[in-house]
Coordinates of C-alpha atoms in Angstrom, one line a residue:
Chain W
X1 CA 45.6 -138.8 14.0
X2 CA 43.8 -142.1 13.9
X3 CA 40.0 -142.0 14.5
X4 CA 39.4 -142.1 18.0
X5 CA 42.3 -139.0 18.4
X6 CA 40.0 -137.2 15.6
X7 CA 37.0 -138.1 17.2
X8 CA 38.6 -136.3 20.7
X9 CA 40.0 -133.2 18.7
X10 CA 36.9 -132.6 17.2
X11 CA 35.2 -132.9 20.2
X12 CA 37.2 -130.5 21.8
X13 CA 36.9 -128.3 19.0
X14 CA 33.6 -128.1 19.2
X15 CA 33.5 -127.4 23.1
X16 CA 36.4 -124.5 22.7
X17 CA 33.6 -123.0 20.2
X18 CA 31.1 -123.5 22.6
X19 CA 33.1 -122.1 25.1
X20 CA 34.0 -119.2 22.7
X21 CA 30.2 -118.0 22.6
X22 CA 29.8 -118.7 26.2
X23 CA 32.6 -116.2 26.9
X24 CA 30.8 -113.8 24.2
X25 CA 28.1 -113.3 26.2
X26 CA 29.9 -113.4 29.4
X27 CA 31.7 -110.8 28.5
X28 CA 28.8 -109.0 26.6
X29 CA 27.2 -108.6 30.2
X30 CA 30.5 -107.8 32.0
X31 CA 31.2 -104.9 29.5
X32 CA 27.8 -103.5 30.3
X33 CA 28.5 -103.5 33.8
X34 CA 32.1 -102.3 33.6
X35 CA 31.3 -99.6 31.2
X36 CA 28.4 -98.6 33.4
X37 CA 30.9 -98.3 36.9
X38 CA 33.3 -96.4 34.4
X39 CA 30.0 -93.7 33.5
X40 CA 29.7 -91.4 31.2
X41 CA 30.7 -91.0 28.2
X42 CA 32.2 -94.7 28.4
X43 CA 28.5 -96.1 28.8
X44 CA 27.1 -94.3 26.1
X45 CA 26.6 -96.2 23.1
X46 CA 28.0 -93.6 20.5
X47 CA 31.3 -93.1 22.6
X48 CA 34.1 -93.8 19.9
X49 CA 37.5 -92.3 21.2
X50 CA 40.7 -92.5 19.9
X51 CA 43.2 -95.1 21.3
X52 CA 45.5 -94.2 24.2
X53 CA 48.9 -95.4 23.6
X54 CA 47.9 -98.1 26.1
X55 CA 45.4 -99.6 24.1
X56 CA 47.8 -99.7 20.8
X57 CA 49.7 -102.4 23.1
X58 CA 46.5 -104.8 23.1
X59 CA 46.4 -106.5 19.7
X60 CA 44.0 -105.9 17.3
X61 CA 41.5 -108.2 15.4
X62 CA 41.5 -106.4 12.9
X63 CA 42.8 -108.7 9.7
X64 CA 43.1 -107.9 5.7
X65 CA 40.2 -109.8 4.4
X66 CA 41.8 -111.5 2.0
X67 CA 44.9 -112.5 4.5
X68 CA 42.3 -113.8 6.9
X69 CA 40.7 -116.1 4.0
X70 CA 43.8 -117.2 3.3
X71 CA 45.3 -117.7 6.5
X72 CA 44.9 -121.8 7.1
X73 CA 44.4 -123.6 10.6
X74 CA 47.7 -123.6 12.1
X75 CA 48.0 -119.9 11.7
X76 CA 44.1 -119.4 12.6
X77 CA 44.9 -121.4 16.1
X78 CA 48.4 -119.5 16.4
X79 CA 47.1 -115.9 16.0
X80 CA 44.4 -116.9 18.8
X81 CA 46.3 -118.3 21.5
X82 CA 48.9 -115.5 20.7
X83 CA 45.9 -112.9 21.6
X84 CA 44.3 -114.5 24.3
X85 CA 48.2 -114.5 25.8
X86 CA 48.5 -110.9 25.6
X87 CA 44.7 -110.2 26.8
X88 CA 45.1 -111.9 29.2
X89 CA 48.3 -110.0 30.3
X90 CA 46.4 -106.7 30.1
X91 CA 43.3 -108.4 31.8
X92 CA 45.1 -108.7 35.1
X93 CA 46.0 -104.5 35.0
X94 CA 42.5 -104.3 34.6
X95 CA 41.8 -105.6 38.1
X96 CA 41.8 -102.1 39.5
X97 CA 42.1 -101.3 43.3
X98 CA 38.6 -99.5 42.5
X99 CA 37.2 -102.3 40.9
X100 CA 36.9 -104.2 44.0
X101 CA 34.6 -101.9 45.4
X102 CA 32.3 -103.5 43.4
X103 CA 32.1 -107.4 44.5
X104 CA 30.1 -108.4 42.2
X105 CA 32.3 -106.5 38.8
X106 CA 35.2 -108.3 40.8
X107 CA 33.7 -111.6 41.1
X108 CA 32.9 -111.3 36.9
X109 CA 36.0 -110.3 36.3
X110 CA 37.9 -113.2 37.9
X111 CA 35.2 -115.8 36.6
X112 CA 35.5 -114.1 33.1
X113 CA 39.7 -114.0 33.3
X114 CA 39.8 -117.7 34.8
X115 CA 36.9 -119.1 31.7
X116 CA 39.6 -116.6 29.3
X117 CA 42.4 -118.9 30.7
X118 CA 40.5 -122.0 29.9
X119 CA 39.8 -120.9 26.4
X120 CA 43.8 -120.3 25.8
X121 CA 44.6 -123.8 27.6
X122 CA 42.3 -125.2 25.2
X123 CA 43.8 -124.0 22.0
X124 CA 47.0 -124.7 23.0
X125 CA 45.7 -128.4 23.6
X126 CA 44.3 -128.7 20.2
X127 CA 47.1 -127.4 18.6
X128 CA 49.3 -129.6 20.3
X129 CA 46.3 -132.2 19.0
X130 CA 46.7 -131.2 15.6
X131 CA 50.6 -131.5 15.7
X132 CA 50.8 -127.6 16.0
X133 CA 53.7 -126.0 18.0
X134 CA 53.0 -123.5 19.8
X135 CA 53.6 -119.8 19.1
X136 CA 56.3 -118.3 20.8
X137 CA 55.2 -116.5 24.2
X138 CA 56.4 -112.6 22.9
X139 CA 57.2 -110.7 26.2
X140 CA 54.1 -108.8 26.5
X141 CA 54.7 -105.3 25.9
X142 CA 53.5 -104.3 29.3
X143 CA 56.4 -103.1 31.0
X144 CA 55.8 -101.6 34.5
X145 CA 54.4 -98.0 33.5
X146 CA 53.4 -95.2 35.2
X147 CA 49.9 -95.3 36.4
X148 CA 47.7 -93.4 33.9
X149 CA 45.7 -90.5 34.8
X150 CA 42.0 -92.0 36.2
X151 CA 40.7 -91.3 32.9
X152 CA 43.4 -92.4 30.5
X153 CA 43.3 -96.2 32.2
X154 CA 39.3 -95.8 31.6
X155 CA 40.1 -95.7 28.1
X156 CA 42.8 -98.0 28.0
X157 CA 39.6 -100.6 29.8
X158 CA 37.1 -99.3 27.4
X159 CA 39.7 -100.5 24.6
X160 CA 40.3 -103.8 26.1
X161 CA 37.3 -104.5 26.6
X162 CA 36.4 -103.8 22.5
X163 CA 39.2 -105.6 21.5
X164 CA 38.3 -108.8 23.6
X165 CA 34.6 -109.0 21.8
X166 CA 35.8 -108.6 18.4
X167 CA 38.5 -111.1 19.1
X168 CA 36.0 -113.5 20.4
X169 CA 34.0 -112.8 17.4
X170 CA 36.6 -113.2 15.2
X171 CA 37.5 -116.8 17.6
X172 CA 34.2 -118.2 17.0
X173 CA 34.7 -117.9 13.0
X174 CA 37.7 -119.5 13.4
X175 CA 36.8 -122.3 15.7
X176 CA 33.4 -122.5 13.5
X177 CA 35.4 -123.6 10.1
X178 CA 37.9 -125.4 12.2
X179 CA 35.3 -127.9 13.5
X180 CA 33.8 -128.1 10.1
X181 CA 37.4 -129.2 8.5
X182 CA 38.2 -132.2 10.7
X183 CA 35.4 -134.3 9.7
X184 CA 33.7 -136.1 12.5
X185 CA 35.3 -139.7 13.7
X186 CA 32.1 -142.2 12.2
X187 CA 33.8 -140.7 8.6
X188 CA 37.2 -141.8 9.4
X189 CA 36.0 -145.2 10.8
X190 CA 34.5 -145.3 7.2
X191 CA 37.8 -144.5 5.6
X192 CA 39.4 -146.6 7.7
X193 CA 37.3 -149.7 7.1
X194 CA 37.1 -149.0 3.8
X195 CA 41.6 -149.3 3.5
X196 CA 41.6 -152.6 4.4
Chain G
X1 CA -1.5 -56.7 -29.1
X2 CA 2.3 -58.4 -30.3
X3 CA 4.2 -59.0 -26.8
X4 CA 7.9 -59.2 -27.0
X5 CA 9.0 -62.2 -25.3
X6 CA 12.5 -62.2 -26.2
X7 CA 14.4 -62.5 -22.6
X8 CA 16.4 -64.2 -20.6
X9 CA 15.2 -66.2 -18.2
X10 CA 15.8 -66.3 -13.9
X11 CA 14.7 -68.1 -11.1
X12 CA 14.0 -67.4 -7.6
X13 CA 13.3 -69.9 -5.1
X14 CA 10.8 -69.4 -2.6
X15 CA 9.8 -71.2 0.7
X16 CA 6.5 -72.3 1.5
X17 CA 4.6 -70.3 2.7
X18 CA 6.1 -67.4 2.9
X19 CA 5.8 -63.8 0.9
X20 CA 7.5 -63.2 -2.3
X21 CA 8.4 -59.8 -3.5
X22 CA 10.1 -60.4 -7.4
X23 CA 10.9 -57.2 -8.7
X24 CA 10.9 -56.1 -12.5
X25 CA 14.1 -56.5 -13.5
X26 CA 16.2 -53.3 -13.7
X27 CA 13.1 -51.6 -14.1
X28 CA 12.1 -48.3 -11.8
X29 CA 10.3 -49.4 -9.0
X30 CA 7.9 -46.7 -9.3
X31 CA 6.9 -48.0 -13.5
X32 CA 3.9 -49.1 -14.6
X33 CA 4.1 -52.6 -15.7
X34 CA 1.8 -55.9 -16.1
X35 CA 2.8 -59.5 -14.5
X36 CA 1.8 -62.4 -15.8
X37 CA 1.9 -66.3 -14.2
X38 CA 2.1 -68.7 -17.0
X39 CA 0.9 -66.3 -19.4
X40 CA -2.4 -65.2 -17.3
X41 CA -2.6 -61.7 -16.2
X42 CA -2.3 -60.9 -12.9
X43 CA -4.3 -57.9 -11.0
X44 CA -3.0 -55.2 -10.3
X45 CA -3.6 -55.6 -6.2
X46 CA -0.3 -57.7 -6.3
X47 CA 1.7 -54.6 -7.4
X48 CA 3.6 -52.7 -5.4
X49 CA 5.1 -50.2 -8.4
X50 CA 6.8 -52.1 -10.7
X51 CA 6.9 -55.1 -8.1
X52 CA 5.1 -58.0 -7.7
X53 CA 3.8 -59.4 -4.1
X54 CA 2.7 -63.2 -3.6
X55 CA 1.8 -63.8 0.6
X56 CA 1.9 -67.1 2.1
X57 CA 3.2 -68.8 -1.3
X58 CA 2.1 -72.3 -2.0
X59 CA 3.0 -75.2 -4.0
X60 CA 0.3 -74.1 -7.1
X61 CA 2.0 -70.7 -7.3
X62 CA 5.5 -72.1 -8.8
X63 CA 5.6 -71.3 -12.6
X64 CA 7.2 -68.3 -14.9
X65 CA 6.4 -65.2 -14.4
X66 CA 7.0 -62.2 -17.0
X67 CA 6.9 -58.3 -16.2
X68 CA 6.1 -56.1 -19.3
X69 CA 6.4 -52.3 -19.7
X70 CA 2.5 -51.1 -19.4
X71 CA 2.6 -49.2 -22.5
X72 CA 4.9 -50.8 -25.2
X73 CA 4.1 -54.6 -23.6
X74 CA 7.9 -55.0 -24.2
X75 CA 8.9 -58.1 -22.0
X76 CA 11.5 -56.4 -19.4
X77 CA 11.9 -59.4 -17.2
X78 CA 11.1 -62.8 -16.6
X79 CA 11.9 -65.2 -13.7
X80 CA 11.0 -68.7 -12.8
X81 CA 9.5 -69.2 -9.4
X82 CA 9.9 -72.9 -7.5
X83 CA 8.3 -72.9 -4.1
X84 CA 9.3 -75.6 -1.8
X85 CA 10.9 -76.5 1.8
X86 CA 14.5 -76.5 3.0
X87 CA 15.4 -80.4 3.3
X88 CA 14.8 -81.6 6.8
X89 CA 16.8 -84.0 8.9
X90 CA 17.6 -87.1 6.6
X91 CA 16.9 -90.2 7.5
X92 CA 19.9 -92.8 7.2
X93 CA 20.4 -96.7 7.5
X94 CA 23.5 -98.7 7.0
X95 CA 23.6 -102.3 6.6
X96 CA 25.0 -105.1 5.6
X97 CA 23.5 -108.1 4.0
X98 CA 26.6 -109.9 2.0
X99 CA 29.1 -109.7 4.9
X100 CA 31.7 -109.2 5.1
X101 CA 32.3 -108.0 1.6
X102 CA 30.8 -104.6 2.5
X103 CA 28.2 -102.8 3.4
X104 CA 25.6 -99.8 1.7
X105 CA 23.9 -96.7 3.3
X106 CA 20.5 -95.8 2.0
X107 CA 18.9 -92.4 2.8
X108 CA 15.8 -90.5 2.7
X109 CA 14.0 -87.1 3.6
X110 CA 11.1 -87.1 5.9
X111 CA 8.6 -85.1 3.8
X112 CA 9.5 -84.2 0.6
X113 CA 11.2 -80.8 -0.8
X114 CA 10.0 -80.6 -3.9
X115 CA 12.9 -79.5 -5.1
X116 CA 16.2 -80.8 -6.4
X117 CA 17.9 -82.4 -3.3
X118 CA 21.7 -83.1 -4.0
X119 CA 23.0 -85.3 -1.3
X120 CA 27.1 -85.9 0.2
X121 CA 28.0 -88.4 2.2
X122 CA 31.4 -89.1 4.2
X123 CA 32.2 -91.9 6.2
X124 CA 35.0 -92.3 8.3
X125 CA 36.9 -95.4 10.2
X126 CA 39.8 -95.6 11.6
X127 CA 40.5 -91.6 11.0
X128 CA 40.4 -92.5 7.4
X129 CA 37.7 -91.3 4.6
X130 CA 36.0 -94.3 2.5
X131 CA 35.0 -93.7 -0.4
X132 CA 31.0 -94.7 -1.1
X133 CA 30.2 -95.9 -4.4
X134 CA 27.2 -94.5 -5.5
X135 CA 24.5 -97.1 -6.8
X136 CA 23.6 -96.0 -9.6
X137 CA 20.0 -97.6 -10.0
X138 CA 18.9 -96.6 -6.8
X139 CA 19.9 -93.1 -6.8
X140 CA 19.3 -92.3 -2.5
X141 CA 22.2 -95.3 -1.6
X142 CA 25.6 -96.2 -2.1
X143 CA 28.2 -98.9 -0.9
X144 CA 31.1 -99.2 0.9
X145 CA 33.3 -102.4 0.7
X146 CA 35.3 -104.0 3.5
X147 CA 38.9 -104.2 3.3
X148 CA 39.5 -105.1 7.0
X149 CA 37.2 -107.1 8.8
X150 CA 37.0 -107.4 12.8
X151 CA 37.4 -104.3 13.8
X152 CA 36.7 -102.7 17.0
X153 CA 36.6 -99.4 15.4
X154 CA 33.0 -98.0 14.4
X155 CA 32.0 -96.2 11.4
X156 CA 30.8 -92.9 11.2
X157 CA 28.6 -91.8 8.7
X158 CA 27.6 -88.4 7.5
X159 CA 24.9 -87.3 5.8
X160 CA 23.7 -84.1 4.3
X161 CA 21.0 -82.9 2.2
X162 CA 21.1 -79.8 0.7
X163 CA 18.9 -77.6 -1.9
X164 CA 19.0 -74.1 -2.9
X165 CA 16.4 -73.3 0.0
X166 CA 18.9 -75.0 2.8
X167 CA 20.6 -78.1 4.1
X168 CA 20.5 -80.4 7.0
X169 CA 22.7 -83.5 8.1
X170 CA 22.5 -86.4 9.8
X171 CA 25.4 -88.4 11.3
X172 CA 25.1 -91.9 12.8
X173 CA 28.3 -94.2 13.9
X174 CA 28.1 -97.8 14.8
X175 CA 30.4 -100.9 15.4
X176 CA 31.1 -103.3 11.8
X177 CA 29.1 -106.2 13.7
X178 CA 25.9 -104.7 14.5
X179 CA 24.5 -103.9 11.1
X180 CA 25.1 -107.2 9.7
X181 CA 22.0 -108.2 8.4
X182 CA 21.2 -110.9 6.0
X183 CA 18.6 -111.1 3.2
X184 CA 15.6 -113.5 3.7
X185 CA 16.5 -117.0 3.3
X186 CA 15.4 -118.2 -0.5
X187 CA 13.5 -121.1 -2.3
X188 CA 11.6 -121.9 0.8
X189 CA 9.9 -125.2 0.4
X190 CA 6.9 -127.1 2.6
X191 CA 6.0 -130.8 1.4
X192 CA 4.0 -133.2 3.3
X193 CA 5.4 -136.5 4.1
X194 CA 3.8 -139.7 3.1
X195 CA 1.7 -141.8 6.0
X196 CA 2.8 -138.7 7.8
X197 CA -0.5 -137.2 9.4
X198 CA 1.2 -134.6 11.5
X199 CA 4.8 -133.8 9.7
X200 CA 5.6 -131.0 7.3
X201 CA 9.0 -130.7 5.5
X202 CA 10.9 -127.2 5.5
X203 CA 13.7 -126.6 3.5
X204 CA 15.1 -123.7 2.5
X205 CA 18.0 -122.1 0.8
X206 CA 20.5 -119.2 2.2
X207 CA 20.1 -115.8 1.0
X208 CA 22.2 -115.6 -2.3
X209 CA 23.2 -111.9 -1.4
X210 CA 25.2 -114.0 1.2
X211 CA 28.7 -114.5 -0.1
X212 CA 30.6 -116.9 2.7
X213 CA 28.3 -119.3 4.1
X214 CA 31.8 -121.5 5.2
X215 CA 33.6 -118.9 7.4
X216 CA 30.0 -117.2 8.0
X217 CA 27.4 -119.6 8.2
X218 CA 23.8 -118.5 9.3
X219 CA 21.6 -120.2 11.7
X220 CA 17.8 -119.6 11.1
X221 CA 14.2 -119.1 12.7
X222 CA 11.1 -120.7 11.6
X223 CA 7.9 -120.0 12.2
X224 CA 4.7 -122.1 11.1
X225 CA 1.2 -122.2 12.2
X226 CA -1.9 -123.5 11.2
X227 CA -4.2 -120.6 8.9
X228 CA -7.0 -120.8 11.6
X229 CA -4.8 -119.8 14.7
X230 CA -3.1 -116.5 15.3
X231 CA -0.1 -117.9 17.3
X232 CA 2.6 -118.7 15.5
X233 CA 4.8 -121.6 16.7
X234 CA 8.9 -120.9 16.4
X235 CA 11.6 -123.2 16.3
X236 CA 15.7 -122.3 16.2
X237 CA 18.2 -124.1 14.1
X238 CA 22.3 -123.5 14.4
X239 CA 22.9 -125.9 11.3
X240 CA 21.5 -127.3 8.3
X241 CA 18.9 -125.5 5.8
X242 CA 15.8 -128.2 6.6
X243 CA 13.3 -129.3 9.2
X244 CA 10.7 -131.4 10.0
X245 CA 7.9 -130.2 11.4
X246 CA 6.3 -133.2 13.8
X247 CA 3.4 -131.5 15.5
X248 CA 1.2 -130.2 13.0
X249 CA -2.2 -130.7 13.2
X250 CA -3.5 -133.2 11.0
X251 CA -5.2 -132.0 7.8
X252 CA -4.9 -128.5 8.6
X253 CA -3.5 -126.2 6.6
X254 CA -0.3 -124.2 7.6
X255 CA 1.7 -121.1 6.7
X256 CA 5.3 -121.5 7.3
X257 CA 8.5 -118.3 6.8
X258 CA 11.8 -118.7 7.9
X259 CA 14.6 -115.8 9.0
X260 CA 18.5 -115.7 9.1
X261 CA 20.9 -114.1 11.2
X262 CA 24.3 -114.1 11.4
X263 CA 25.9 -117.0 14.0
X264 CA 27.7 -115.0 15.9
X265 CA 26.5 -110.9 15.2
X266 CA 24.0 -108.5 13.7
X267 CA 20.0 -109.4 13.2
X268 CA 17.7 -110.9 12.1
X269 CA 17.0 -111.1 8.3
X270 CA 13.1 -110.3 7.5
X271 CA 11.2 -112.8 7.0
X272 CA 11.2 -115.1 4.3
X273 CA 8.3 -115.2 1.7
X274 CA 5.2 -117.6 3.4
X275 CA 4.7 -121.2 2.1
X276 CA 1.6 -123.1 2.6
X277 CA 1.5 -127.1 2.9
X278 CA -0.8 -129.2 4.7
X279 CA 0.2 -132.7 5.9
X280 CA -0.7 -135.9 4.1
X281 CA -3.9 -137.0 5.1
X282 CA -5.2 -140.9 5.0
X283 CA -7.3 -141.9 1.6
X284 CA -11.7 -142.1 3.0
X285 CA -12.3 -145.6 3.1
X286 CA -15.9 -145.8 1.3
X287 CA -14.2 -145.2 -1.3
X288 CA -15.0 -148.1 -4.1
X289 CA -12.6 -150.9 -4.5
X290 CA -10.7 -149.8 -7.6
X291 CA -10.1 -146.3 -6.5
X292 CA -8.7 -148.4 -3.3
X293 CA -6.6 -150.3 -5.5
X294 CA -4.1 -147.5 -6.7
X295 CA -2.6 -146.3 -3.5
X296 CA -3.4 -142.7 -3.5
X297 CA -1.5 -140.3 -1.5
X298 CA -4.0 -137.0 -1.1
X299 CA -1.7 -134.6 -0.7
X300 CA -3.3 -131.4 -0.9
X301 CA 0.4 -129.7 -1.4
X302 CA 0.4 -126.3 -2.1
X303 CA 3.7 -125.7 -1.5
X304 CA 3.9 -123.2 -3.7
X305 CA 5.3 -119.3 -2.7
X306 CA 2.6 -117.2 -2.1
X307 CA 3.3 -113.3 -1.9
X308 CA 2.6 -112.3 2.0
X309 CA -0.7 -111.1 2.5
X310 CA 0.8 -108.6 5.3
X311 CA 4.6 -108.0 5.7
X312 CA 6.0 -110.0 8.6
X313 CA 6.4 -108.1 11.3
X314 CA 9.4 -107.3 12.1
X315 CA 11.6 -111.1 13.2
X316 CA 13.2 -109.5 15.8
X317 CA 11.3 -109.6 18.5
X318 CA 11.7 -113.3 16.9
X319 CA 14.7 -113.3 18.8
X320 CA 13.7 -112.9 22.1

């Protein structure tokens, strides 16, 4: 990349980071609300259930600590866009025929899913940037099911909606040391200047 | 008279407060005996036959007591009585301040027992036991250290205390993000800066306790006000661990304290120790020509780390 591409990744580095904590708190007020239309227990703060077998198909943040450390960009980027895919996938079942009941969860919902498809066009971009290929799009393992029992889908939102904050939590560490490593573009006009 | 003190030796644990009844031994309940507390005779108004009878025990009454036949003063039996109070509902914290390495659980009772409290703690996460490891200076604590990090999964912690008058537990659960909290930030420094009437310098270092700074940096919260106003003046920073003060009052003296949190999760640290600096003030003119000569800088820098008069309240209402 020569200086004014680096300049342009990094600035779009740093605004899919920004974007990152923008949908953090998005989402930390739409969980709230969802959770609260859901009630009890799935508002309560100490509610901890197991995972339905529909929530095992939304992929996890959880990393080994080391393997995360050791993981380097492309792979950081790659793991992303590859969750934000599938999320996104189980975002749309979300959209329950209840939900709409509610306007105004509704209206969050689609503004939070349409900012979540920004996010995911934005990594792909800055992959691409970075001379990345994108992952793969895996089939996302949600084949047409039988509609859950009322309070199994619950779940299966409450766990989506868990696994979409620690993702973005995990997203914003990721972005953070990424916009760290490609240094900013008055450096490389330095370099630059400096090689001839 | 020669007592015979050879005997071995019991105990019986009593609660506060309530009546005690410590028999003799195998002796008839209907003998003629003497009890003594720590060697001093008691009357024979606590006796009921060969029994003795405390009411409404209290603290002062714990201590040995020996039972001797009346006539031969031959020791029969002896027991050692601790009065105390079943351990009430412990108190437990978990936290982390060197994510995400790990994080420790600290404990404590309400009111104390004064007895010998054992305590067992079990954490689970992810339907799986993790072991604690107890810290051995600080007996009431022990750590747990992250193999996985980002998980949506919270931990749920069990506590119980238990002694021979009783137990109690306490069990809390929360997610791996919200106890993150770091240590105060370190080496906090104020300086004034030369023909600078109204600027301070701040910097500061982070928390050693902190292990990744790269994939985890902190952002911070300073706070600074002059020593003759109340209101302290705040100021955020996402990056870097400096700051220049620009609106301080000229010649006054400030206090300044800084906190950390995590970017993304968790709270805020406490506050850091205070640091005192006033500004740089201009030389008095009258003074005579010499002393005008040597450009002197009158710094009155007392940048030094002075232990906090009162604790800091707690920073986080620093966040809001």
């Amino acid at each position: 990349l020569n200086s004014t591409d680096q300049g342009t990744t990094r600035h779009s580095i740093q605004q899919m980071y920004d974007l990152t904590r923008y949908l953090e708190h998005q989402l930390h007020t739409l969980a709230a609300s969802y959770l609260n239309y859901l009630g009890p227990p799935f508002n309560e703060p100490d509610f901890d259930p197991p995972r339905t077998i529909g929530a095992k198909a939304v992929p996890s943040a959880t990393v080994d600590i080391q393997e995360w450390h050791s993981l380097n960009d492309n792979a950081r980027l790659a793991a992303n866009y590859q969750a934000y895919s599938h999320l996104l996938c189980h975002l749309r079942t979300m959209d329950g025929a209840d939900a709409a009941a509610v306007p105004t969860l509704h209206h969050s919902l689609a503004h939070f899913r349409a900012s979540l498809q920004g996010l995911l066009g934005s990594i792909g971009g800055i992959m691409a940037a970075l001379g990345y290929s994108l992952p793969t799009p895996e089939p996302p393992p949600i084949t047409p099911k039988p509609v859950p029992p009322n309070f199994l889908r619950k779940m299966d939102d409450f766990w989506l909606l868990k696994e979409l904050q620690t993702w973005l939590w995990r997203s914003a560490k990721d972005f953070n040391r990424l916009r760290k490593r490609v240094p900013p573009s008055a450096v490389m006009l330095r370099l630059e200047s400096r090689r001839f | 008279v020669q007592r015979h003190s050879q005997q071995e030796s019991h105990v019986h644990y009593a609660q506060l407060g309530t009546d005690v009844t410590l028999q003799c031994g195998s002796v008839d309940p209907e003998a003629t005996v003497t009890w003594t507390a720590n060697t001093t005779d008691l009357d024979a108004s606590h006796l009921n036959g060969s029994r003795l009878v405390l009411h409404n025990v209290d603290l002062s009454q714990s201590g040995q007591y020996s039972c001797y036949e009346g006539t031969s003063w031959h020791l029969k039996y002896r027991v050692n009585l601790k009065v105390g109070t079943p351990p009430k509902e412990p108190v437990l914290m978990c936290r982390s301040n060197n994510y995400p390495n790990g994080f420790y659980c600290s404990w404590h009772l309400p009111s104390p027992t004064y007895m010998n409290d054992t305590y067992d703690i079990t954490i689970i996460h992810d339907s799986k036991e993790i072991a604690c490891k107890k810290d051995i200076p600080a007996k009431n604590r022990c750590y747990i250290q992250y193999h996985q990090v980002f998980s949506s999964k919270k931990y749920r912690v069990t506590l119980t205390a238990t002694n021979p008058l009783g137990s109690s537990s306490t069990t809390i659960s929360f997610d791996e993000f919200s106890i993150v909290k770091p240590d105060p930030p370190e080496s906090v420094v104020a300086k004034p800066i030369a023909h600078n009437p109204r600027r301070l310098q701040v910097t500061w270092q982070y928390p050693s306790s902190w292990p990744d700074p790269d994939s985890f940096p902190l952002k911070f919260f300073l706070r600074y006000r002059p020593l003759i106003i109340d209101q302290w003046q705040h100021v955020e920073l996402s990056d870097g661990t400096s700051h220049i003060i620009t609106d301080a009052y000229a010649g006054k003296e400030y206090i300044i304290q800084v906190a950390a949190k995590d970017n993304e999760i968790g709270t805020w640290s406490d506050w850091s120790v205070a640091v005192h600096a006033t500004p740089w003030t201009e030389e008095p003119k009258h003074l005579t020509t010499e002393a005008q000569g040597t450009e002197t800088t009158t710094a009155s820098t007392s940048a030094f780390m002075v232990a906090p008069t009162a604790r800091p309240s707690d920073p986080d209402d620093a966040g809001n």
